[in-house]
mmCIF file of C-alpha atoms in Angstrom:
data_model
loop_
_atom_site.group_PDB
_atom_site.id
_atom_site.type_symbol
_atom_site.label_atom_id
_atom_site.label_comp_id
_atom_site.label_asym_id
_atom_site.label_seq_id
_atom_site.Cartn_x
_atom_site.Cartn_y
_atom_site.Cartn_z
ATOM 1 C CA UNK A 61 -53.950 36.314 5.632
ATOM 2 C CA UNK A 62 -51.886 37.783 7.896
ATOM 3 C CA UNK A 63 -53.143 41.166 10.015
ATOM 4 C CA UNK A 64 -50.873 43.749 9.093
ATOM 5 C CA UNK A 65 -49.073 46.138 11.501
ATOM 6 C CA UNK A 66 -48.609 49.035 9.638
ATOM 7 C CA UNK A 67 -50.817 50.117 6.904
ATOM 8 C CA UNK A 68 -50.477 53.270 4.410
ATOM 9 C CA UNK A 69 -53.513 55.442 3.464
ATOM 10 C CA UNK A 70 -54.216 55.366 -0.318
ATOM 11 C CA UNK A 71 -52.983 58.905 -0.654
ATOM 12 C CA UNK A 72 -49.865 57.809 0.972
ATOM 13 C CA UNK A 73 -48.488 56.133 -2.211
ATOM 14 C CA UNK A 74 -49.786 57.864 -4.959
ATOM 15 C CA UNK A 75 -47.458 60.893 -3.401
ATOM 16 C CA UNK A 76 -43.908 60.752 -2.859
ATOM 17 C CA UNK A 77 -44.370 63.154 -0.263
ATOM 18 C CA UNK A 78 -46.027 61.648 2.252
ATOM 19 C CA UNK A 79 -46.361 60.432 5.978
ATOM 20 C CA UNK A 80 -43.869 58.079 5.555
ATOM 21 C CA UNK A 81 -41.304 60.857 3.927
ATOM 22 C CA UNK A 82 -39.507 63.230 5.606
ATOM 23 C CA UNK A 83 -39.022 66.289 3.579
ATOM 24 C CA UNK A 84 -39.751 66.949 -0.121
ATOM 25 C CA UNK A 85 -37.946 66.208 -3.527
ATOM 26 C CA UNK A 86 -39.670 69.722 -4.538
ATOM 27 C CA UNK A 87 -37.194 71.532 -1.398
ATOM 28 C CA UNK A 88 -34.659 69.383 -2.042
ATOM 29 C CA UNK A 89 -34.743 67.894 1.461
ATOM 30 C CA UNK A 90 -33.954 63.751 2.012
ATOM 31 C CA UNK A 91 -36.872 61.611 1.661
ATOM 32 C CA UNK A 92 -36.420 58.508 3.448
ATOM 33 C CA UNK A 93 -39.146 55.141 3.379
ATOM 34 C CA UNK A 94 -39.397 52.805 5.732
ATOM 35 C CA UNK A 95 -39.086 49.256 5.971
ATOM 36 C CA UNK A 96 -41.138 46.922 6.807
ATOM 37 C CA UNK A 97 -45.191 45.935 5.435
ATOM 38 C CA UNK A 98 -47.342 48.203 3.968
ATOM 39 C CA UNK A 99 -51.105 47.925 2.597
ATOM 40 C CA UNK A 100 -52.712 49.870 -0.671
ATOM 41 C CA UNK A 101 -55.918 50.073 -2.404
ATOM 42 C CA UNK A 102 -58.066 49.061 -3.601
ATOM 43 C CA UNK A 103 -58.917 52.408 -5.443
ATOM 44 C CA UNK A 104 -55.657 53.175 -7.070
ATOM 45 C CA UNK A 105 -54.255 56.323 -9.391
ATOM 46 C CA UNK A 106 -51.148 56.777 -11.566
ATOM 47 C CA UNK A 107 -48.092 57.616 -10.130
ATOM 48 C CA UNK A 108 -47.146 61.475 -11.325
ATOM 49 C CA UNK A 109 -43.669 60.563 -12.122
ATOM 50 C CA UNK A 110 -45.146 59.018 -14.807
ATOM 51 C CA UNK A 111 -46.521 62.012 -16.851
ATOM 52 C CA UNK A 112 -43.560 63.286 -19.341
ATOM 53 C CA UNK A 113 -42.475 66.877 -17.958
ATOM 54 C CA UNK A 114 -41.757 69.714 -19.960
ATOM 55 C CA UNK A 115 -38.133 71.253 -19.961
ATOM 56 C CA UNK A 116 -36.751 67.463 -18.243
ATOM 57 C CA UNK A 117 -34.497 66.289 -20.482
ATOM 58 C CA UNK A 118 -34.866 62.722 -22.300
ATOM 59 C CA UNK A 119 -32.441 59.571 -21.837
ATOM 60 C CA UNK A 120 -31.932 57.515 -24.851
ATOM 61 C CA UNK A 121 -33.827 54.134 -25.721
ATOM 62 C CA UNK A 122 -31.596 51.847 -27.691
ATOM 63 C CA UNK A 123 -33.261 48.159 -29.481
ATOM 64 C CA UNK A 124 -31.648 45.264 -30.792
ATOM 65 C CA UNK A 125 -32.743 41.686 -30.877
ATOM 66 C CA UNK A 126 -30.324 38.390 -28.986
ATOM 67 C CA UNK A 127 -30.112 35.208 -31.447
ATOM 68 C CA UNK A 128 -30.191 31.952 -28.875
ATOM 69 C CA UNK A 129 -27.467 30.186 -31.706
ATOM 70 C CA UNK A 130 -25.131 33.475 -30.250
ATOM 71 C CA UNK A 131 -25.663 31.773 -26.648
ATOM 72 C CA UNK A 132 -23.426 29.061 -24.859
ATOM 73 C CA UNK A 133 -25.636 29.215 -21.682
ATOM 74 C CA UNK A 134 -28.916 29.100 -22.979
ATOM 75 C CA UNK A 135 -29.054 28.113 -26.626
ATOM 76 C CA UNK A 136 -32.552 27.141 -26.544
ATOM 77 C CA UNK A 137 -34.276 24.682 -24.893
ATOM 78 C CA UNK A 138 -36.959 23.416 -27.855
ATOM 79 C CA UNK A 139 -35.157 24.951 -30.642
ATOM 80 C CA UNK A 140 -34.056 28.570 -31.595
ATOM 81 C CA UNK A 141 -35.249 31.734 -30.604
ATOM 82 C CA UNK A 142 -34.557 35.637 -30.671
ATOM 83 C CA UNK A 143 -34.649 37.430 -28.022
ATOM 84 C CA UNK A 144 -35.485 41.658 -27.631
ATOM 85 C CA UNK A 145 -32.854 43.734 -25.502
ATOM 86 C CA UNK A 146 -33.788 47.526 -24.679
ATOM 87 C CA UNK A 147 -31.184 49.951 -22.902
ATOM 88 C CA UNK A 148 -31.972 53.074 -21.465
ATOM 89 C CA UNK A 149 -29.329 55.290 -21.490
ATOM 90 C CA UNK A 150 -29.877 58.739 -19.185
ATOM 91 C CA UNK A 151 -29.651 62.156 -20.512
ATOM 92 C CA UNK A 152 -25.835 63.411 -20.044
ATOM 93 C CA UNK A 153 -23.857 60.061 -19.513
ATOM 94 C CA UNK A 154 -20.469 60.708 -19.895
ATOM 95 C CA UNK A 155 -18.841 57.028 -21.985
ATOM 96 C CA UNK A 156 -16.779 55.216 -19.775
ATOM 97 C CA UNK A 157 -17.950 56.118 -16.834
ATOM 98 C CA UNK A 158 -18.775 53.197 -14.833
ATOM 99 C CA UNK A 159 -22.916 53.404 -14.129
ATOM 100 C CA UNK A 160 -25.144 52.194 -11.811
ATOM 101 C CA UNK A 161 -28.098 50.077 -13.520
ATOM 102 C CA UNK A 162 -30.903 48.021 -13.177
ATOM 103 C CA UNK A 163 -31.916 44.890 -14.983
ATOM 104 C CA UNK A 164 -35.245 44.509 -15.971
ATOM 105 C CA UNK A 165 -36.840 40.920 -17.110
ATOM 106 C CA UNK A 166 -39.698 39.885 -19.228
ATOM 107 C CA UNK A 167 -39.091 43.957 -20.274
ATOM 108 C CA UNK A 168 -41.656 44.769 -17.828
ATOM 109 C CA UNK A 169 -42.172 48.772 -17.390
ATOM 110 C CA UNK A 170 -40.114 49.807 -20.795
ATOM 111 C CA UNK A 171 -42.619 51.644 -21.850
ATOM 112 C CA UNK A 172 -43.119 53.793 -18.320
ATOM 113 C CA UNK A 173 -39.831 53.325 -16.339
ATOM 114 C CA UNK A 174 -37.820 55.925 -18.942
ATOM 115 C CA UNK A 175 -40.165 58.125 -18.358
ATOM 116 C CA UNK A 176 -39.864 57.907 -14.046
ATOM 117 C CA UNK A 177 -36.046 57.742 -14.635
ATOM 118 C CA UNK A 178 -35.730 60.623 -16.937
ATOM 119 C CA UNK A 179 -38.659 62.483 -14.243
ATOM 120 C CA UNK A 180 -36.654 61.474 -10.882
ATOM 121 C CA UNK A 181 -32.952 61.940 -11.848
ATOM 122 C CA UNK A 182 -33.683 65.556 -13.091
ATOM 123 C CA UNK A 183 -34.735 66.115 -9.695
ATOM 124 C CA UNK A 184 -31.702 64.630 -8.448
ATOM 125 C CA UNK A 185 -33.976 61.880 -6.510
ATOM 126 C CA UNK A 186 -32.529 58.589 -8.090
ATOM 127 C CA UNK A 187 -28.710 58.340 -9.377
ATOM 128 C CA UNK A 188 -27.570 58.500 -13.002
ATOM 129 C CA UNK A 189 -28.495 54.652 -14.054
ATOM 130 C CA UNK A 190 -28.705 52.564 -16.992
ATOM 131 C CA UNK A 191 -31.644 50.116 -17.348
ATOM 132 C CA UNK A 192 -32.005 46.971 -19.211
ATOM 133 C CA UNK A 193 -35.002 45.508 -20.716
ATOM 134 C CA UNK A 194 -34.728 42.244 -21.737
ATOM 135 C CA UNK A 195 -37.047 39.592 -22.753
ATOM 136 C CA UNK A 196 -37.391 36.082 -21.966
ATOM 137 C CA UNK A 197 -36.842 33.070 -24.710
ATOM 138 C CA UNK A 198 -40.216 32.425 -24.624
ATOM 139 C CA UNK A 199 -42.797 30.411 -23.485
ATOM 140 C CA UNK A 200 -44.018 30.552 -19.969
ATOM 141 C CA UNK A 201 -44.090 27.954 -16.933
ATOM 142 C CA UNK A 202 -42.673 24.238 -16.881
ATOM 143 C CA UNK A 203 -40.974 23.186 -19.579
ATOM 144 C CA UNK A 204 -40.705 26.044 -21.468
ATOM 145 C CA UNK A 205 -37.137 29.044 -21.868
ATOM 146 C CA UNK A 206 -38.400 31.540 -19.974
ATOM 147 C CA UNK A 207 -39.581 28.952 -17.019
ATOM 148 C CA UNK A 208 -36.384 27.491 -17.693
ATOM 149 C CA UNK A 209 -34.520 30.881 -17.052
ATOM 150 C CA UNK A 210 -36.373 32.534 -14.352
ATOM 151 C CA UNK A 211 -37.829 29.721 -12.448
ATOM 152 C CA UNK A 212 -34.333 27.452 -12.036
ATOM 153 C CA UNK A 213 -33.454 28.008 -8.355
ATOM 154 C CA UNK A 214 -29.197 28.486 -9.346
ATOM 155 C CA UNK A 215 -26.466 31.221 -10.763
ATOM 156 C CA UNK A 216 -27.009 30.753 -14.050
ATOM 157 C CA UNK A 217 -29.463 33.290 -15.368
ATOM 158 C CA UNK A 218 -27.043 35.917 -13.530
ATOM 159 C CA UNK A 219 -23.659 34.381 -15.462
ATOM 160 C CA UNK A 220 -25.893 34.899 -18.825
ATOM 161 C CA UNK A 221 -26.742 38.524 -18.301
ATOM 162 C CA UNK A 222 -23.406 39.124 -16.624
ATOM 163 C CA UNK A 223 -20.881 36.913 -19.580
ATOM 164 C CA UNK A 224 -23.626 37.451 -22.959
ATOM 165 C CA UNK A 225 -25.803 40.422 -22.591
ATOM 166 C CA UNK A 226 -23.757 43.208 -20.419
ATOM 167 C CA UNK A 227 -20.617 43.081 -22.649
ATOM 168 C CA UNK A 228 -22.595 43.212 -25.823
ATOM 169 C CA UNK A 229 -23.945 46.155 -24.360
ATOM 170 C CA UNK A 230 -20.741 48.047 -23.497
ATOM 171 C CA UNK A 231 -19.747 47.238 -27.133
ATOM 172 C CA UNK A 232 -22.472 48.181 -29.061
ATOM 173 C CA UNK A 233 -24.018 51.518 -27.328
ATOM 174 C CA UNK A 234 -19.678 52.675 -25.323
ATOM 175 C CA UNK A 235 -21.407 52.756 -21.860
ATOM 176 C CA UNK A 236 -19.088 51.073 -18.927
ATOM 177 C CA UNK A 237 -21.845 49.160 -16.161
ATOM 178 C CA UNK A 238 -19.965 49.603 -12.449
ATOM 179 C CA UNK A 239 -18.723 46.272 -10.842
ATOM 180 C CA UNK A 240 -20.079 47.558 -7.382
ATOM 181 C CA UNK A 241 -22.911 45.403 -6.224
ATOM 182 C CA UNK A 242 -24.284 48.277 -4.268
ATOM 183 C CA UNK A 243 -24.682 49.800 -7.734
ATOM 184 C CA UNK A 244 -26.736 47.137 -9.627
ATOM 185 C CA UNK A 245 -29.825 46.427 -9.483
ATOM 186 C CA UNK A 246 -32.807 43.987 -10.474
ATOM 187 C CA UNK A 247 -36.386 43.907 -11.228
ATOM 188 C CA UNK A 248 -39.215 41.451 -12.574
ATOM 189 C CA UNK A 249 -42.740 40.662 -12.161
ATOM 190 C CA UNK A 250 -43.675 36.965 -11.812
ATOM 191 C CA UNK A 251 -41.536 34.579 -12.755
ATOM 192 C CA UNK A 252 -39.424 37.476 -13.826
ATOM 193 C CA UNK A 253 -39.026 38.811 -10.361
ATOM 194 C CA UNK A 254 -38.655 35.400 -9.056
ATOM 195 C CA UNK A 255 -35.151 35.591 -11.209
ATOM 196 C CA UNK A 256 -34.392 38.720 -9.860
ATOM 197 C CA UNK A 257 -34.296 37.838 -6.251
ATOM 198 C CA UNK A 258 -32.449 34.685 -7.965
ATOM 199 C CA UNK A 259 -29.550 36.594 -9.511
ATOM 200 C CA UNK A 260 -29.119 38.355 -6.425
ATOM 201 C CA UNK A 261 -29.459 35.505 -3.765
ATOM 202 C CA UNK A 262 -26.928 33.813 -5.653
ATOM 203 C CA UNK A 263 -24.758 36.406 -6.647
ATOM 204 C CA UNK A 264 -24.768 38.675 -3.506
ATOM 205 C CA UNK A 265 -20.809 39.897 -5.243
ATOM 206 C CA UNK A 266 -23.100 41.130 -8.621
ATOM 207 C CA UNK A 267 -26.460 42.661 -7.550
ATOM 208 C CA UNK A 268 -27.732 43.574 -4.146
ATOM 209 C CA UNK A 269 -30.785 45.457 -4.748
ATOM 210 C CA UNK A 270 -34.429 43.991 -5.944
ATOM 211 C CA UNK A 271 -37.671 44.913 -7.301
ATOM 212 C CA UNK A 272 -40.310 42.311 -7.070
ATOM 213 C CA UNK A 273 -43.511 42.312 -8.124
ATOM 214 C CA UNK A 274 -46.107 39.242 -7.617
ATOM 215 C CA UNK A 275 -43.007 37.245 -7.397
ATOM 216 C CA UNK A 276 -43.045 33.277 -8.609
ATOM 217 C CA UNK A 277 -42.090 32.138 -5.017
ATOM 218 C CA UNK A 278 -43.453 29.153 -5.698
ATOM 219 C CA UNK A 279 -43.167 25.260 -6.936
ATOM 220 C CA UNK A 280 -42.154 26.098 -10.834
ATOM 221 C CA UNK A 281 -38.910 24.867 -11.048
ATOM 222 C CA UNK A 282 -38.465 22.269 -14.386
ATOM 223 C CA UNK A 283 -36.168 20.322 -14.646
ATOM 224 C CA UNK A 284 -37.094 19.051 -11.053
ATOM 225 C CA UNK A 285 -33.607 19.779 -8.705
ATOM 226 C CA UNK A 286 -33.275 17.952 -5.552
ATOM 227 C CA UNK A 287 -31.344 20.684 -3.858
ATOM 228 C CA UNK A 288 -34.591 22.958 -4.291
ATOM 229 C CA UNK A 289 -37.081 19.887 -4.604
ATOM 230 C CA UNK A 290 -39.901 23.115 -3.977
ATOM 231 C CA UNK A 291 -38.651 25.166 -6.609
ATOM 232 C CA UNK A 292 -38.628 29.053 -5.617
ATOM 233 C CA UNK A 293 -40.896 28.447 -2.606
ATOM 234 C CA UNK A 294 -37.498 27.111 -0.911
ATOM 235 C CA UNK A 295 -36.136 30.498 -0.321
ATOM 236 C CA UNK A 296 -39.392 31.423 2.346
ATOM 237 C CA UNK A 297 -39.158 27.537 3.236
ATOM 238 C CA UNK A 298 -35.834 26.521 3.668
ATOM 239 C CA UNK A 299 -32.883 28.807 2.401
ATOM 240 C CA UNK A 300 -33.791 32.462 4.140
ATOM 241 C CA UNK A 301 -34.380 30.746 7.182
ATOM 242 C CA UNK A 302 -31.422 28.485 7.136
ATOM 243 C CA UNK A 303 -28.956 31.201 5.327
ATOM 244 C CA UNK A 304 -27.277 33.615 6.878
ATOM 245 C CA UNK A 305 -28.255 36.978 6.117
ATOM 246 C CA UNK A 306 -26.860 38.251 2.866
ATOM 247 C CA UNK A 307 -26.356 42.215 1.759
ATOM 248 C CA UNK A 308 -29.504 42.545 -0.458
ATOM 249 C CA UNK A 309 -32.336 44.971 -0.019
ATOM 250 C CA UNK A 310 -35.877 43.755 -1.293
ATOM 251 C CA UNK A 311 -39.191 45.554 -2.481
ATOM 252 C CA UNK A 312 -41.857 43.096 -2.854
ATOM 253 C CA UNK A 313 -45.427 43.290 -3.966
ATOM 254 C CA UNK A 314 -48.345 41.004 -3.735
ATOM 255 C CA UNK A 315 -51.958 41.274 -5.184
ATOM 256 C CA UNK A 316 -55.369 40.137 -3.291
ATOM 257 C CA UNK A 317 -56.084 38.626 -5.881
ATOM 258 C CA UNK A 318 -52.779 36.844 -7.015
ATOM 259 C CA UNK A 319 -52.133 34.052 -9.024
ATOM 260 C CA UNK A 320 -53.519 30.741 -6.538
ATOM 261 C CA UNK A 321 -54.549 32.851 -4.054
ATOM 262 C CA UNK A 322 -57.647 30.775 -2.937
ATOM 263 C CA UNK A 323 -54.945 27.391 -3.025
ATOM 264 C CA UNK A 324 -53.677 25.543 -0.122
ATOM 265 C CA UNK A 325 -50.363 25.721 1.527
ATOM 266 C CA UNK A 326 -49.826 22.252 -0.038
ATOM 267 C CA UNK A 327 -50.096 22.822 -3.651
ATOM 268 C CA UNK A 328 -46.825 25.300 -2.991
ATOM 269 C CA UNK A 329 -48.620 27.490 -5.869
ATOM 270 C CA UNK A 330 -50.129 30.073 -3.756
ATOM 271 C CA UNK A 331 -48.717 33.738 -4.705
ATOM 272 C CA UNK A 332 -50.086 35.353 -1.838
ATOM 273 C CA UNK A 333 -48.991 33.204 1.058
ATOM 274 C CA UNK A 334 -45.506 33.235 -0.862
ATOM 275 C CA UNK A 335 -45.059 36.368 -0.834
ATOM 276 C CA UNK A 336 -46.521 37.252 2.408
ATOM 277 C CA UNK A 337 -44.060 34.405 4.071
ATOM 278 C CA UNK A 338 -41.201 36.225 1.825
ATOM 279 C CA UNK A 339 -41.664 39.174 3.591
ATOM 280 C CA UNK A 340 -42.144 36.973 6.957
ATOM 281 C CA UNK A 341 -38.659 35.278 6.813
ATOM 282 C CA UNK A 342 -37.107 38.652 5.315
ATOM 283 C CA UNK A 343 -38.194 40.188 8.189
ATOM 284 C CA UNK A 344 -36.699 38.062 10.694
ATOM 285 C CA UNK A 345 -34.010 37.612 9.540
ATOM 286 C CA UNK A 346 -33.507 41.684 9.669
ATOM 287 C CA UNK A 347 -32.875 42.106 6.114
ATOM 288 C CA UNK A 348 -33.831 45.826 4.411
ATOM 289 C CA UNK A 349 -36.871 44.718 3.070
ATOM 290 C CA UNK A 350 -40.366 46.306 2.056
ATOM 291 C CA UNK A 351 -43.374 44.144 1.588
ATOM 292 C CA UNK A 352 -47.191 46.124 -0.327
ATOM 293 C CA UNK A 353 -49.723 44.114 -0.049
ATOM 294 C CA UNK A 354 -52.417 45.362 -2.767
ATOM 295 C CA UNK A 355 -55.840 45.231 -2.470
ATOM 296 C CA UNK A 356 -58.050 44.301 -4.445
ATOM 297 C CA UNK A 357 -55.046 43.792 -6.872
ATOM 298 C CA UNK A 358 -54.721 40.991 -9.428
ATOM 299 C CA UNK A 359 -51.264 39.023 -10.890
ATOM 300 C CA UNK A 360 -48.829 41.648 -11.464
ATOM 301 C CA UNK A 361 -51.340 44.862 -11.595
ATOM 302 C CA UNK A 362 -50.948 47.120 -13.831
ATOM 303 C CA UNK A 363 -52.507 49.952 -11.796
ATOM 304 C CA UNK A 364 -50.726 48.555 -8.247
ATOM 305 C CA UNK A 365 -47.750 48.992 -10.764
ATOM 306 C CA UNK A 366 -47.932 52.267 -12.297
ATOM 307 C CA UNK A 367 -49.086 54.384 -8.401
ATOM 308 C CA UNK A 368 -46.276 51.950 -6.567
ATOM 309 C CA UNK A 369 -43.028 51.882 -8.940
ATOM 310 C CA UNK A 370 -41.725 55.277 -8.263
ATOM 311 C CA UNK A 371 -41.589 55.363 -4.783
ATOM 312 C CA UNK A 372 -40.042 51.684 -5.200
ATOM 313 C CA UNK A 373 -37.470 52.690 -7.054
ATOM 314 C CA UNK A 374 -36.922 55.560 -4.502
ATOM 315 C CA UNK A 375 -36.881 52.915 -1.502
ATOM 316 C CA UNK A 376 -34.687 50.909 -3.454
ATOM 317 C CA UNK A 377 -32.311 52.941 -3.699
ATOM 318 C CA UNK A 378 -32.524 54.665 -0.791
ATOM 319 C CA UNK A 379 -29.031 55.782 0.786
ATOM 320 C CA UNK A 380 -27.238 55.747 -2.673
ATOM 321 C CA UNK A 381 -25.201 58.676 -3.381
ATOM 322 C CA UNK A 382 -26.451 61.144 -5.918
ATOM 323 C CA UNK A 383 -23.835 62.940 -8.224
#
């Protein structure tokens, strides 16, 4: 492991308002994070953006379920499947108006995010966005729909959200999802935020902005592709390094105690060193990027989650205008 340069206190991310911000959302003054690699833990404590406020007004949660025998791109890989779709619409959207939004695999954080959204944007410290929680088709790791999904190293999990699931949206619930890049956004943990670095890697002209937590940066690719014989562990290997740099700006988070994280470099299944050489290559090749290492933390942590995602979603969309 890698000594780190730059370190926050614990009490550094558990408040939005800290060393690393200048100013306060409570005054109304910019706060502005930095780039770069950051340590937490081990002792961690909920985020407050997380406790519903009274007198902040509520977005709406809309459910329906995907059939895979509705999908040309994935119609399912051992046989049919549904699929559950959640949309968070914000208090006060206006239909038709074009939003900003996030996309959010394996539906990680439904349960908390709406909450932090409907907290931060009545404080006028995140834009007016849409977010989509969306499950996998099941399964998990080689061989299987979700693997098959999130761990492919290609486009195509970005042309299925962008050609089956966003127009069903628009349809269903009359909310418009911008065509900026700038304004889109995408999230996962594991496997699920190895796809969202995917969509936007490959689709720089869809989503530019990413939330990543204990990322799948790592040999899990099936079927085996000989352009990306390593799976996702070819981005820190080969394409970063090789690539020029694209317009994306990436949050990444890493436990101690990740998945492999006592493996060797060779079994390219090592969370830990993926993600730390993520950051690594990010970093070099000066891309906006912000790398937590968490200590003590396991595979996607719940508690590294809930002190961490509000001030991730703050970085990430740092420098976005607020209506």
């Amino acid at each position: 492991m890698k000594t780190f340069t730059r370190f926050v206190c614990f009490i550094s991310l558990i408040s939005l308002t800290s060393a690393l911000t200048i100013g306060s959302a409570a005054d109304g003054a910019k706060e502005e994070l930095a780039d770069g690699d950051f340590k937490i833990g081990p002792m961690y404590t909920n985020a407050p953006e997380l406790t519903v406020k009274d007198g902040v007004p509520k977005g709406t949660l809309h459910e329906f379920t995907m059939d895979s025998h509705d999908s040309k791109i994935y119609p399912g890989l051992k046989g049919p499947y549904k699929r559950k779709v959640a949309v968070y619409v914000p208090h006060g959207y206006t239909a038709g108006t074009a939003a900003p939004f996030i996309v959010i695999q394996d539906a990680m954080t439904k349960d908390s995010l709406p909450k932090i959204l409907d907290n931060m944007i009545h404080e006028g410290r995140l834009p007016a966005m849409i977010a989509i929680f969306i499950t996998s088709g099941g399964g998990d790791g080689k061989g299987s729909e979700r693997g098959l999904e999130y761990d492919t190293v290609s486009g195509t999990y970005a042309d299925f959200i962008e050609t089956e699931v966003l127009p069903r949206i628009e349809k269903d619930y009359q909310v418009t999802f911008t065509k900026d890049p700038e304004s889109r956004a995408t999230m996962g943990g594991s496997s699920g935020a190895a796809a969202a670095f995917t969509m936007a890697w490959f689709h720089p002209d869809l989503y530019r902005r990413v939330l990543s937590y204990s990322g799948t940066y790592v040999d899990q690719q099936s079927p085996m592709n000989p352009k990306s014989p390593h799976g996702a562990w070819e981005y820190h290997e080969h394409l970063i390094p090789m690539s020029d740099a694209k317009p994306l700006r990436i949050w990444l988070e890493v436990g101690e105690k990740d998945n492999g994280y006592d493996k060797d470099e060779k079994s390219y299944h090592n969370w830990v060193l993926a993600n730390e050489r993520m950051a690594a290559v990010l970093k070099d090749k000066k891309y906006h990027y912000r790398y937590v290492f968490a200590a003590g933390a396991g595979h996607v942590d719940h508690k590294a989650v809930n002190q961490t995602l509000p001030e991730a979603m703050l970085w990430l969309w740092q420098g976005y205008p607020i209506k």
